[in-house]
Amino acid sequence: MPSFKLTLAYDGTNYVGWQRQASGTSVQGLIENALRELDGREVVLHGAGRTDAGVHALGQVASCTLERDIDAGVLVRALNARLPADVRVVAADAAAAGFHARFNATAKTYRYRIFNADVMSPFERQYAWHVYGPLNVEAMDAAARLLRGRHDFAAFQTASGPIRTTDRMVSSSVVRRAPPLVTFEISGDGFLRHMVRAIAGTLVEIGRGRWTIADMRDVLDSRDRTRAGPTAPAWGLFLVGVEYGDL
Amino acid sequence: MPSFKLTLAYDGTNYVGWQRQASGTSVQGLIENALRELDGREVVLHGAGRTDAGVHALGQVASCTLERDIDAGVLVRALNARLPADVRVVAADAAAAGFHARFNATAKTYRYRIFNADVMSPFERQYAWHVYGPLNVEAMDAAARLLRGRHDFAAFQTASGPIRTTDRMVSSSVVRRAPPLVTFEISGDGFLRHMVRAIAGTLVEIGRGRWTIADMRDVLDSRDRTRAGPTAPAWGLFLVGVEYGDL
């Protein structure tokens, strides 16, 4: 019963998100279907991050256990042959028995892309949020850096059922400009639902000068979702990568 | 009767090409429809390059003459409000009476993008040709540079009705690697139908080691289309920009 760690890239535009749903096509469902064809039985695939509808991945990680003994390189090619071109298995690695992509993850990195120009690029329309008008990127970066460390991020979550704690450890949080793009990148041990997009929406309010850097601290301290900025659109968000400690 | 020079970017994936056709949606047709709405009469739009179905543009240029006096900035916004998100008017500039985007063009630049890795990126599937296996980029670049200067490019054209001459002047022709991309960029005073894609297909044969650098010279000298490599797919090709001398 070999276990595998799959590294995945996908364009989320055409999907209801990572997770299998009652209706619509999910990335998880597509890959589970392909695994079932290969393994001859139902296979459950665990993803490290449950990306929402329209959210993309450069380095999603998922785990599964198969009945059949299959070479990792063969598995990559066999899965890609069965998947549409907007979902790709980038790599497959043999994993220790019991490896779980979500529970064993020690850090994740997300990137939020903002296209800051008068006219949107037709090539970025599904991969970045179009924000026009001047953005004070220095203020956005200073506000992003305030989030580093362990905090209660309740102000930046969309509640979706009971969760144990809204404390999260953010190891890195930075905003950079590479015209016409402004990119927010954040790494941490875990993320609440819509957390990165709510932070991105708040950072844009600060970049526009409507809010100050100090407002970021006040929103965070308030633990009140109604105080944060609007949730930035899904199509600007990328799950960049997932890290694992010693396995 | 103000004349305008429009600079356009479009994702060619969903279109039958630049030029209006009996059936299917063309980029020219879309913009002409929007211009008709604004000007209250039929408007003819002349494009500098007649990009084929699936070919993209970063800096296509088109010319038109309107009845109404309209501010160039207003024209950009009014057109973009009437166009789908995969076709954008990047700029509009007042032009001299009689300015013709195709006849007055002095140079055009095209870029052909090759994605050279085992697994295709889902984000490049409509914007680059997936070529796996090693590519000798130095040989490709040397072969591309042989094309500089004035030559008869008959070996690299798809005949489409009578044309005056198949001589063209290439001012720049270069292949670069920026992993995982390999990019071929060519500038010249004009291009025959499918010329850039036929050259790209030939360069890949050379990169794979099936043909030598000297074969590029032989193909060019042969003036025989059956001697060149396969026509590379449309979706890797971008019209980057168009230049005009003193107007």
Short mmCIF file of C-alpha atoms in Angstrom, two decimals:
data_model
loop_
_atom_site.label_atom_id
_atom_site.label_comp_id
_atom_site.label_asym_id
_atom_site.label_seq_id
_atom_site.Cartn_x
_atom_site.Cartn_y
_atom_site.Cartn_z
CA MET A 1 0.00 0.00 0.00
CA PRO A 2 2.33 2.79 -1.21
CA SER A 3 1.63 6.35 -0.06
CA PHE A 4 2.31 9.35 -2.28
CA LYS A 5 2.86 13.05 -1.93
CA LEU A 6 1.56 14.78 -5.07
CA THR A 7 2.58 18.34 -5.99
CA LEU A 8 -0.12 20.02 -8.07
CA ALA A 9 -0.56 23.18 -10.14
CA TYR A 10 -3.98 24.28 -11.32
CA ASP A 11 -5.82 27.16 -12.88
CA GLY A 12 -8.85 27.47 -10.60
CA THR A 13 -10.96 29.49 -13.07
CA ASN A 14 -13.20 26.62 -14.12
CA TYR A 15 -13.59 24.84 -10.78
CA VAL A 16 -15.77 25.06 -7.68
CA GLY A 17 -12.56 24.90 -5.64
CA TRP A 18 -10.30 22.19 -4.29
CA GLN A 19 -12.90 20.32 -2.29
CA ARG A 20 -15.48 17.89 -3.65
CA GLN A 21 -18.97 19.47 -3.61
CA ALA A 22 -22.52 18.31 -4.16
CA SER A 23 -22.49 19.96 -7.59
CA GLY A 24 -19.84 21.34 -9.92
CA THR A 25 -16.37 20.07 -10.73
CA SER A 26 -13.72 20.23 -8.02
CA VAL A 27 -9.98 19.72 -8.42
CA GLN A 28 -9.99 17.06 -5.71
CA GLY A 29 -12.83 15.21 -7.46
CA LEU A 30 -11.04 15.28 -10.84
CA ILE A 31 -7.85 13.81 -9.43
CA GLU A 32 -9.69 11.26 -7.28
CA ASN A 33 -11.48 10.08 -10.44
CA ALA A 34 -8.17 9.70 -12.26
CA LEU A 35 -6.67 7.83 -9.25
CA ARG A 36 -9.68 5.50 -9.15
CA GLU A 37 -9.12 4.60 -12.81
CA LEU A 38 -5.47 3.82 -12.09
CA ASP A 39 -5.92 1.97 -8.81
CA GLY A 40 -9.15 0.15 -9.60
CA ARG A 41 -10.93 1.30 -6.41
CA GLU A 42 -12.02 4.47 -4.62
CA VAL A 43 -9.06 6.63 -3.53
CA VAL A 44 -9.30 9.51 -1.05
CA LEU A 45 -7.03 12.46 -1.75
CA HIS A 46 -6.18 14.89 1.09
CA GLY A 47 -5.16 18.40 0.03
CA ALA A 48 -2.95 20.66 2.15
CA GLY A 49 -5.04 23.76 1.40
CA ARG A 50 -8.74 23.82 0.59
CA THR A 51 -8.60 26.53 -2.05
CA ASP A 52 -11.93 28.24 -2.83
CA ALA A 53 -13.65 28.50 -6.21
CA GLY A 54 -11.49 30.46 -8.67
CA VAL A 55 -8.34 30.30 -6.49
CA HIS A 56 -5.23 28.95 -8.23
CA ALA A 57 -2.33 26.76 -7.12
CA LEU A 58 1.31 26.67 -8.13
CA GLY A 59 2.31 24.14 -5.47
CA GLN A 60 -0.69 22.53 -3.81
CA VAL A 61 0.28 19.28 -2.06
CA ALA A 62 -2.01 16.28 -1.69
CA SER A 63 -1.58 12.81 -0.21
CA CYS A 64 -3.08 9.43 -1.03
CA THR A 65 -2.50 5.73 -0.52
CA LEU A 66 -2.90 3.28 -3.39
CA GLU A 67 -3.38 -0.51 -3.52
CA ARG A 68 -1.13 -0.92 -6.52
CA ASP A 69 2.61 -0.55 -6.54
CA ILE A 70 3.26 2.15 -9.13
CA ASP A 71 6.42 4.03 -10.02
CA ALA A 72 6.21 7.75 -9.08
CA GLY A 73 7.24 8.93 -12.56
CA VAL A 74 4.67 6.66 -14.19
CA LEU A 75 2.03 7.99 -11.77
CA VAL A 76 2.75 11.60 -12.86
CA ARG A 77 2.35 10.75 -16.54
CA ALA A 78 -0.68 8.50 -16.05
CA LEU A 79 -2.51 11.15 -14.00
CA ASN A 80 -1.68 13.99 -16.40
CA ALA A 81 -2.91 11.87 -19.32
CA ARG A 82 -6.29 11.61 -17.52
CA LEU A 83 -6.55 15.24 -16.34
CA PRO A 84 -7.57 18.38 -18.26
CA ALA A 85 -4.76 20.78 -19.21
CA ASP A 86 -5.70 23.26 -16.46
CA VAL A 87 -4.83 20.73 -13.71
CA ARG A 88 -1.32 19.27 -13.69
CA VAL A 89 0.55 16.89 -11.44
CA VAL A 90 3.97 18.51 -11.26
CA ALA A 91 5.61 15.79 -9.16
CA ALA A 92 4.87 12.60 -7.25
CA ASP A 93 7.06 11.36 -4.41
CA ALA A 94 6.85 8.21 -2.34
CA ALA A 95 5.74 9.18 1.19
CA ALA A 96 5.90 7.47 4.55
CA ALA A 97 2.83 5.41 5.49
CA GLY A 98 0.32 7.70 7.18
CA PHE A 99 1.62 10.90 5.54
CA HIS A 100 -1.23 13.43 5.50
CA ALA A 101 -0.80 16.52 3.30
CA ARG A 102 -2.88 18.75 5.59
CA PHE A 103 -2.09 17.49 9.09
CA ASN A 104 1.65 17.16 8.47
CA ALA A 105 2.07 20.57 6.79
CA THR A 106 4.26 22.94 8.82
CA ALA A 107 3.87 26.05 6.65
CA LYS A 108 2.01 27.34 3.62
CA THR A 109 2.68 30.30 1.35
CA TYR A 110 0.00 32.26 -0.49
CA ARG A 111 0.44 35.05 -3.04
CA TYR A 112 -2.17 37.68 -3.86
CA ARG A 113 -1.66 39.47 -7.19
CA ILE A 114 -2.95 43.00 -7.88
CA PHE A 115 -2.78 44.53 -11.37
CA ASN A 116 -2.36 48.26 -10.79
CA ALA A 117 -2.84 50.10 -14.08
CA ASP A 118 -5.59 52.02 -15.84
CA VAL A 119 -6.30 49.25 -18.34
CA MET A 120 -6.37 45.60 -17.27
CA SER A 121 -4.19 43.17 -19.20
CA PRO A 122 -6.32 40.59 -21.05
CA PHE A 123 -3.73 37.99 -19.97
CA GLU A 124 -4.16 38.78 -16.25
CA ARG A 125 -7.95 39.02 -16.12
CA GLN A 126 -8.27 35.63 -14.42
CA TYR A 127 -5.03 35.82 -12.41
CA ALA A 128 -4.94 39.24 -10.73
CA TRP A 129 -7.29 41.79 -9.17
CA HIS A 130 -7.54 44.96 -11.26
CA VAL A 131 -7.07 47.99 -8.99
CA TYR A 132 -6.63 51.34 -10.73
CA GLY A 133 -5.46 54.61 -9.29
CA PRO A 134 -2.31 55.17 -7.24
CA LEU A 135 -1.38 52.68 -4.52
CA ASN A 136 0.98 53.55 -1.68
CA VAL A 137 2.91 50.28 -1.73
CA GLU A 138 5.25 51.35 1.06
CA ALA A 139 2.25 51.78 3.39
CA MET A 140 0.81 48.44 2.25
CA ASP A 141 4.12 46.72 2.95
CA ALA A 142 4.44 48.33 6.41
CA ALA A 143 0.88 47.23 7.25
CA ALA A 144 1.55 43.70 5.94
CA ARG A 145 4.64 43.43 8.15
CA LEU A 146 2.54 44.19 11.26
CA LEU A 147 0.91 40.80 10.81
CA ARG A 148 4.10 38.84 11.42
CA GLY A 149 4.16 36.76 14.58
CA ARG A 150 1.43 34.89 16.43
CA HIS A 151 -1.94 36.70 16.44
CA ASP A 152 -5.64 36.04 16.73
CA PHE A 153 -6.77 36.58 13.11
CA ALA A 154 -10.53 36.40 13.87
CA ALA A 155 -11.01 39.80 12.18
CA PHE A 156 -9.87 38.28 8.87
CA GLN A 157 -11.91 35.09 8.75
CA THR A 158 -15.21 34.13 7.24
CA ALA A 159 -16.78 31.87 9.86
CA SER A 160 -17.56 28.43 8.43
CA GLY A 161 -18.43 26.14 11.28
CA PRO A 162 -16.71 25.80 14.66
CA ILE A 163 -12.93 25.90 14.73
CA ARG A 164 -10.63 25.27 17.66
CA THR A 165 -8.72 28.54 17.60
CA THR A 166 -8.30 31.58 15.39
CA ASP A 167 -4.67 32.03 16.47
CA ARG A 168 -2.19 31.66 13.65
CA MET A 169 1.56 32.14 13.34
CA VAL A 170 2.64 34.29 10.37
CA SER A 171 6.34 33.88 9.58
CA SER A 172 6.52 36.25 6.61
CA SER A 173 4.22 38.94 5.20
CA VAL A 174 5.38 41.38 2.56
CA VAL A 175 4.07 43.59 -0.28
CA ARG A 176 6.23 44.25 -3.36
CA ARG A 177 5.76 46.31 -6.50
CA ALA A 178 6.94 45.05 -9.93
CA PRO A 179 4.96 47.37 -12.24
CA PRO A 180 2.21 46.94 -13.19
CA LEU A 181 1.87 44.23 -10.51
CA VAL A 182 1.66 44.66 -6.75
CA THR A 183 2.09 41.34 -4.96
CA PHE A 184 1.27 40.41 -1.38
CA GLU A 185 2.95 37.23 -0.16
CA ILE A 186 2.31 35.62 3.20
CA SER A 187 3.64 32.47 4.86
CA GLY A 188 2.40 30.88 8.05
CA ASP A 189 1.50 27.72 9.87
CA GLY A 190 -2.14 27.92 8.81
CA PHE A 191 -4.78 30.22 7.39
CA LEU A 192 -8.42 30.82 8.30
CA ARG A 193 -11.09 30.77 5.62
CA HIS A 194 -10.78 33.88 3.36
CA MET A 195 -7.97 35.18 5.60
CA VAL A 196 -5.51 36.05 2.81
CA ARG A 197 -8.20 37.68 0.69
CA ALA A 198 -9.56 39.72 3.64
CA ILE A 199 -6.03 40.92 4.42
CA ALA A 200 -5.46 41.75 0.72
CA GLY A 201 -8.71 43.77 0.66
CA THR A 202 -7.59 45.63 3.79
CA LEU A 203 -4.14 46.30 2.33
CA VAL A 204 -5.71 47.85 -0.77
CA GLU A 205 -7.77 50.22 1.42
CA ILE A 206 -4.48 51.27 3.04
CA GLY A 207 -2.74 51.55 -0.36
CA ARG A 208 -5.52 53.82 -1.58
CA GLY A 209 -5.00 56.06 1.43
CA ARG A 210 -8.50 55.47 2.81
CA TRP A 211 -7.05 53.76 5.86
CA THR A 212 -3.74 54.17 7.67
CA ILE A 213 -1.11 51.64 8.67
CA ALA A 214 -2.36 51.93 12.27
CA ASP A 215 -5.81 50.81 11.10
CA MET A 216 -4.33 47.39 10.28
CA ARG A 217 -3.28 47.00 13.92
CA ASP A 218 -6.72 48.19 15.11
CA VAL A 219 -8.57 45.77 12.83
CA LEU A 220 -6.36 42.88 13.98
CA ASP A 221 -6.85 43.77 17.66
CA SER A 222 -10.63 44.14 17.23
CA ARG A 223 -11.07 40.44 16.27
CA ASP A 224 -14.17 41.77 14.47
CA ARG A 225 -14.70 40.72 10.82
CA THR A 226 -16.89 43.75 10.13
CA ARG A 227 -13.87 46.00 10.77
CA ALA A 228 -11.63 44.53 8.04
CA GLY A 229 -11.65 45.55 4.40
CA PRO A 230 -13.65 43.79 1.69
CA THR A 231 -12.63 40.28 0.70
CA ALA A 232 -10.46 40.59 -2.41
CA PRO A 233 -11.64 38.50 -5.40
CA ALA A 234 -10.69 34.82 -5.57
CA TRP A 235 -8.94 34.97 -8.96
CA GLY A 236 -5.98 36.98 -7.61
CA LEU A 237 -5.02 34.30 -5.07
CA PHE A 238 -2.42 31.55 -5.55
CA LEU A 239 -1.40 28.78 -3.16
CA VAL A 240 2.33 28.95 -3.87
CA GLY A 241 3.70 26.10 -1.79
CA VAL A 242 3.45 23.90 1.27
CA GLU A 243 6.28 22.96 3.58
CA TYR A 244 6.79 19.85 5.67
CA GLY A 245 9.23 19.32 8.53
CA ASP A 246 11.12 16.07 8.95
CA LEU A 247 8.82 13.23 7.96
CA MET B 1 -13.33 63.64 -39.08
CA PRO B 2 -10.67 62.76 -36.46
CA SER B 3 -8.36 59.83 -37.15
CA PHE B 4 -7.08 57.58 -34.37
CA LYS B 5 -4.27 55.17 -33.76
CA LEU B 6 -5.46 52.49 -31.33
CA THR B 7 -3.02 50.25 -29.43
CA LEU B 8 -4.64 46.93 -28.58
CA ALA B 9 -3.89 43.88 -26.43
CA TYR B 10 -5.89 40.70 -26.78
CA ASP B 11 -5.98 37.09 -25.77
CA GLY B 12 -6.63 35.36 -29.09
CA THR B 13 -7.83 32.07 -27.56
CA ASN B 14 -11.52 32.67 -28.18
CA TYR B 15 -11.34 34.37 -31.60
CA VAL B 16 -11.13 33.38 -35.27
CA GLY B 17 -8.27 35.88 -35.58
CA TRP B 18 -7.92 39.59 -36.19
CA GLN B 19 -9.80 39.74 -39.46
CA ARG B 20 -13.57 39.73 -39.90
CA GLN B 21 -14.78 36.37 -41.27
CA ALA B 22 -17.98 34.94 -42.65
CA SER B 23 -18.52 33.09 -39.36
CA GLY B 24 -17.05 33.29 -35.87
CA THR B 25 -16.04 36.27 -33.77
CA SER B 26 -13.03 38.29 -34.88
CA VAL B 27 -11.17 40.93 -32.89
CA GLN B 28 -11.60 43.43 -35.73
CA GLY B 29 -15.35 42.76 -35.83
CA LEU B 30 -15.74 43.20 -32.07
CA ILE B 31 -13.99 46.57 -32.07
CA GLU B 32 -15.75 47.75 -35.23
CA ASN B 33 -19.09 46.97 -33.54
CA ALA B 34 -18.08 49.01 -30.50
CA LEU B 35 -16.92 51.89 -32.74
CA ARG B 36 -20.22 51.80 -34.63
CA GLU B 37 -22.12 52.18 -31.35
CA LEU B 38 -19.97 55.18 -30.44
CA ASP B 39 -19.88 56.89 -33.83
CA GLY B 40 -23.43 56.12 -34.96
CA ARG B 41 -22.34 54.71 -38.35
CA GLU B 42 -20.22 51.92 -39.84
CA VAL B 43 -16.52 52.31 -39.03
CA VAL B 44 -13.72 50.40 -40.78
CA LEU B 45 -10.76 49.47 -38.60
CA HIS B 46 -7.41 48.66 -40.24
CA GLY B 47 -5.05 46.46 -38.22
CA ALA B 48 -1.28 46.49 -38.64
CA GLY B 49 -1.00 42.70 -38.38
CA ARG B 50 -3.66 40.20 -39.40
CA THR B 51 -3.11 37.75 -36.55
CA ASP B 52 -4.49 34.24 -37.12
CA ALA B 53 -6.97 32.36 -34.95
CA GLY B 54 -5.52 31.78 -31.47
CA VAL B 55 -2.65 34.26 -31.93
CA HIS B 56 -2.33 36.92 -29.22
CA ALA B 57 -1.36 40.60 -29.22
CA LEU B 58 0.40 42.75 -26.67
CA GLY B 59 0.67 45.79 -28.95
CA GLN B 60 -1.43 45.42 -32.08
CA VAL B 61 -2.06 48.81 -33.73
CA ALA B 62 -5.20 49.72 -35.64
CA SER B 63 -6.42 52.89 -37.36
CA CYS B 64 -9.85 54.36 -37.93
CA THR B 65 -11.56 57.63 -38.77
CA LEU B 66 -14.68 58.75 -36.88
CA GLU B 67 -17.40 61.29 -37.66
CA ARG B 68 -17.64 62.48 -34.09
CA ASP B 69 -15.06 64.51 -32.28
CA ILE B 70 -14.17 62.43 -29.25
CA ASP B 71 -11.41 62.80 -26.67
CA ALA B 72 -8.80 60.02 -26.96
CA GLY B 73 -9.02 59.15 -23.24
CA VAL B 74 -12.81 58.99 -23.42
CA LEU B 75 -12.51 56.75 -26.49
CA VAL B 76 -10.31 54.26 -24.58
CA ARG B 77 -12.80 54.01 -21.72
CA ALA B 78 -15.89 53.92 -23.95
CA LEU B 79 -14.43 51.12 -26.11
CA ASN B 80 -13.24 49.06 -23.13
CA ALA B 81 -16.69 49.40 -21.56
CA ARG B 82 -18.14 47.79 -24.72
CA LEU B 83 -15.49 45.08 -25.22
CA PRO B 84 -15.06 41.72 -23.47
CA ALA B 85 -12.22 41.47 -20.92
CA ASP B 86 -9.99 39.49 -23.30
CA VAL B 87 -9.77 42.44 -25.73
CA ARG B 88 -8.46 45.75 -24.36
CA VAL B 89 -7.73 49.13 -25.89
CA VAL B 90 -4.47 50.07 -24.17
CA ALA B 91 -4.20 53.53 -25.72
CA ALA B 92 -5.76 55.84 -28.29
CA ASP B 93 -3.84 58.65 -29.95
CA ALA B 94 -4.96 61.28 -32.41
CA ALA B 95 -3.43 60.48 -35.81
CA ALA B 96 -2.83 62.47 -38.98
CA ALA B 97 -5.62 62.29 -41.57
CA GLY B 98 -5.01 59.27 -43.77
CA PHE B 99 -2.93 57.37 -41.20
CA HIS B 100 -3.16 53.66 -42.02
CA ALA B 101 -1.97 51.20 -39.37
CA ARG B 102 -0.82 48.61 -41.92
CA PHE B 103 0.52 50.66 -44.82
CA ASN B 104 2.37 53.15 -42.61
CA ALA B 105 3.98 50.51 -40.36
CA THR B 106 7.76 50.44 -40.70
CA ALA B 107 8.47 47.46 -38.42
CA LYS B 108 6.71 44.77 -36.43
CA THR B 109 7.93 42.53 -33.63
CA TYR B 110 6.60 39.04 -32.93
CA ARG B 111 7.45 36.75 -30.02
CA TYR B 112 7.07 32.98 -30.04
CA ARG B 113 6.99 31.34 -26.59
CA ILE B 114 8.04 27.72 -25.97
CA PHE B 115 7.50 26.05 -22.59
CA ASN B 116 10.36 23.57 -22.25
CA ALA B 117 9.70 21.30 -19.27
CA ASP B 118 8.36 17.79 -18.68
CA VAL B 119 5.03 19.02 -17.32
CA MET B 120 3.19 21.94 -18.93
CA SER B 121 2.15 24.82 -16.68
CA PRO B 122 -1.66 25.11 -16.51
CA PHE B 123 -1.15 28.89 -16.73
CA GLU B 124 0.78 28.68 -20.00
CA ARG B 125 -1.39 26.15 -21.82
CA GLN B 126 -2.92 28.83 -24.06
CA TYR B 127 0.17 31.07 -24.25
CA ALA B 128 3.13 28.83 -25.08
CA TRP B 129 3.96 25.70 -27.06
CA HIS B 130 4.83 22.76 -24.82
CA VAL B 131 8.07 21.15 -26.03
CA TYR B 132 9.64 18.58 -23.72
CA GLY B 133 13.08 17.06 -23.87
CA PRO B 134 16.36 18.97 -24.09
CA LEU B 135 16.64 21.94 -26.47
CA ASN B 136 19.97 23.26 -27.69
CA VAL B 137 19.11 26.95 -27.31
CA GLU B 138 22.56 28.08 -28.47
CA ALA B 139 22.02 26.30 -31.82
CA MET B 140 18.50 27.73 -32.09
CA ASP B 141 19.84 31.24 -31.47
CA ALA B 142 22.63 30.82 -34.03
CA ALA B 143 20.09 29.59 -36.61
CA ALA B 144 17.71 32.46 -35.79
CA ARG B 145 20.50 35.01 -36.31
CA LEU B 146 21.10 33.65 -39.85
CA LEU B 147 17.73 35.14 -40.81
CA ARG B 148 18.81 38.74 -40.22
CA GLY B 149 19.00 40.92 -43.29
CA ARG B 150 16.99 40.94 -46.50
CA HIS B 151 16.00 37.48 -47.73
CA ASP B 152 13.38 35.72 -49.82
CA PHE B 153 11.33 33.96 -47.11
CA ALA B 154 9.21 31.89 -49.53
CA ALA B 155 10.25 28.70 -47.68
CA PHE B 156 8.48 29.99 -44.56
CA GLN B 157 5.16 31.12 -45.97
CA THR B 158 1.79 29.50 -46.35
CA ALA B 159 0.57 30.68 -49.74
CA SER B 160 -2.70 32.58 -49.47
CA GLY B 161 -3.38 34.28 -52.76
CA PRO B 162 -0.95 36.20 -54.95
CA ILE B 163 1.54 38.53 -53.25
CA ARG B 164 3.95 40.94 -54.86
CA THR B 165 7.16 39.66 -53.34
CA THR B 166 8.30 37.21 -50.68
CA ASP B 167 11.37 39.32 -49.87
CA ARG B 168 11.39 40.65 -46.33
CA MET B 169 13.93 42.57 -44.24
CA VAL B 170 14.56 41.09 -40.78
CA SER B 171 16.27 43.56 -38.45
CA SER B 172 16.49 41.35 -35.36
CA SER B 173 16.07 37.62 -34.73
CA VAL B 174 17.10 36.01 -31.46
CA VAL B 175 16.34 33.03 -29.21
CA ARG B 176 16.69 33.30 -25.44
CA ARG B 177 16.22 30.90 -22.56
CA ALA B 178 14.60 31.97 -19.27
CA PRO B 179 13.74 28.57 -17.77
CA PRO B 180 11.32 27.00 -18.28
CA LEU B 181 10.64 29.32 -21.24
CA VAL B 182 12.50 29.54 -24.52
CA THR B 183 11.54 32.64 -26.47
CA PHE B 184 12.09 33.49 -30.13
CA GLU B 185 11.72 37.18 -30.97
CA ILE B 186 11.88 38.59 -34.48
CA SER B 187 11.52 42.13 -35.86
CA GLY B 188 11.21 43.12 -39.47
CA ASP B 189 9.50 45.27 -42.04
CA GLY B 190 6.84 42.68 -42.75
CA PHE B 191 5.96 39.02 -42.34
CA LEU B 192 4.46 36.45 -44.70
CA ARG B 193 1.51 34.36 -43.61
CA HIS B 194 2.61 31.77 -40.96
CA MET B 195 6.23 32.93 -41.38
CA VAL B 196 7.04 33.32 -37.67
CA ARG B 197 5.38 30.01 -36.79
CA ALA B 198 7.16 28.15 -39.62
CA ILE B 199 10.49 29.58 -38.46
CA ALA B 200 9.67 28.63 -34.83
CA GLY B 201 8.86 25.08 -35.93
CA THR B 202 12.17 24.91 -37.80
CA LEU B 203 14.08 26.29 -34.81
CA VAL B 204 12.62 23.58 -32.57
CA GLU B 205 13.82 20.88 -35.01
CA ILE B 206 17.29 22.42 -34.72
CA GLY B 207 16.99 22.70 -30.91
CA ARG B 208 16.11 19.00 -30.72
CA GLY B 209 19.23 18.18 -32.72
CA ARG B 210 17.29 16.67 -35.63
CA TRP B 211 18.53 19.43 -37.92
CA THR B 212 21.73 21.49 -37.90
CA ILE B 213 22.25 25.24 -37.98
CA ALA B 214 23.32 24.88 -41.64
CA ASP B 215 19.90 23.37 -42.43
CA MET B 216 18.32 26.75 -41.62
CA ARG B 217 20.39 28.34 -44.37
CA ASP B 218 19.54 25.50 -46.79
CA VAL B 219 15.81 25.79 -46.09
CA LEU B 220 15.91 29.57 -46.57
CA ASP B 221 17.86 29.23 -49.84
CA SER B 222 15.51 26.53 -51.14
CA ARG B 223 12.49 28.90 -51.16
CA ASP B 224 10.53 25.62 -50.80
CA ARG B 225 7.85 25.44 -48.06
CA THR B 226 8.07 21.65 -47.93
CA ARG B 227 11.67 21.95 -46.71
CA ALA B 228 10.90 23.97 -43.57
CA GLY B 229 9.84 22.52 -40.23
CA PRO B 230 6.24 22.14 -39.10
CA THR B 231 4.22 25.28 -38.39
CA ALA B 232 4.35 25.85 -34.62
CA PRO B 233 0.91 26.17 -32.94
CA ALA B 234 -0.86 29.52 -33.01
CA TRP B 235 -1.23 29.90 -29.23
CA GLY B 236 2.51 30.45 -28.66
CA LEU B 237 2.61 33.54 -30.90
CA PHE B 238 2.31 37.18 -29.78
CA LEU B 239 2.32 40.34 -31.86
CA VAL B 240 4.44 42.42 -29.49
CA GLY B 241 4.48 45.81 -31.17
CA VAL B 242 4.37 47.88 -34.34
CA GLU B 243 6.64 50.77 -35.20
CA TYR B 244 5.99 53.83 -37.34
CA GLY B 245 8.51 56.22 -38.78
CA ASP B 246 7.88 59.96 -38.83
CA LEU B 247 4.21 60.50 -39.59
#
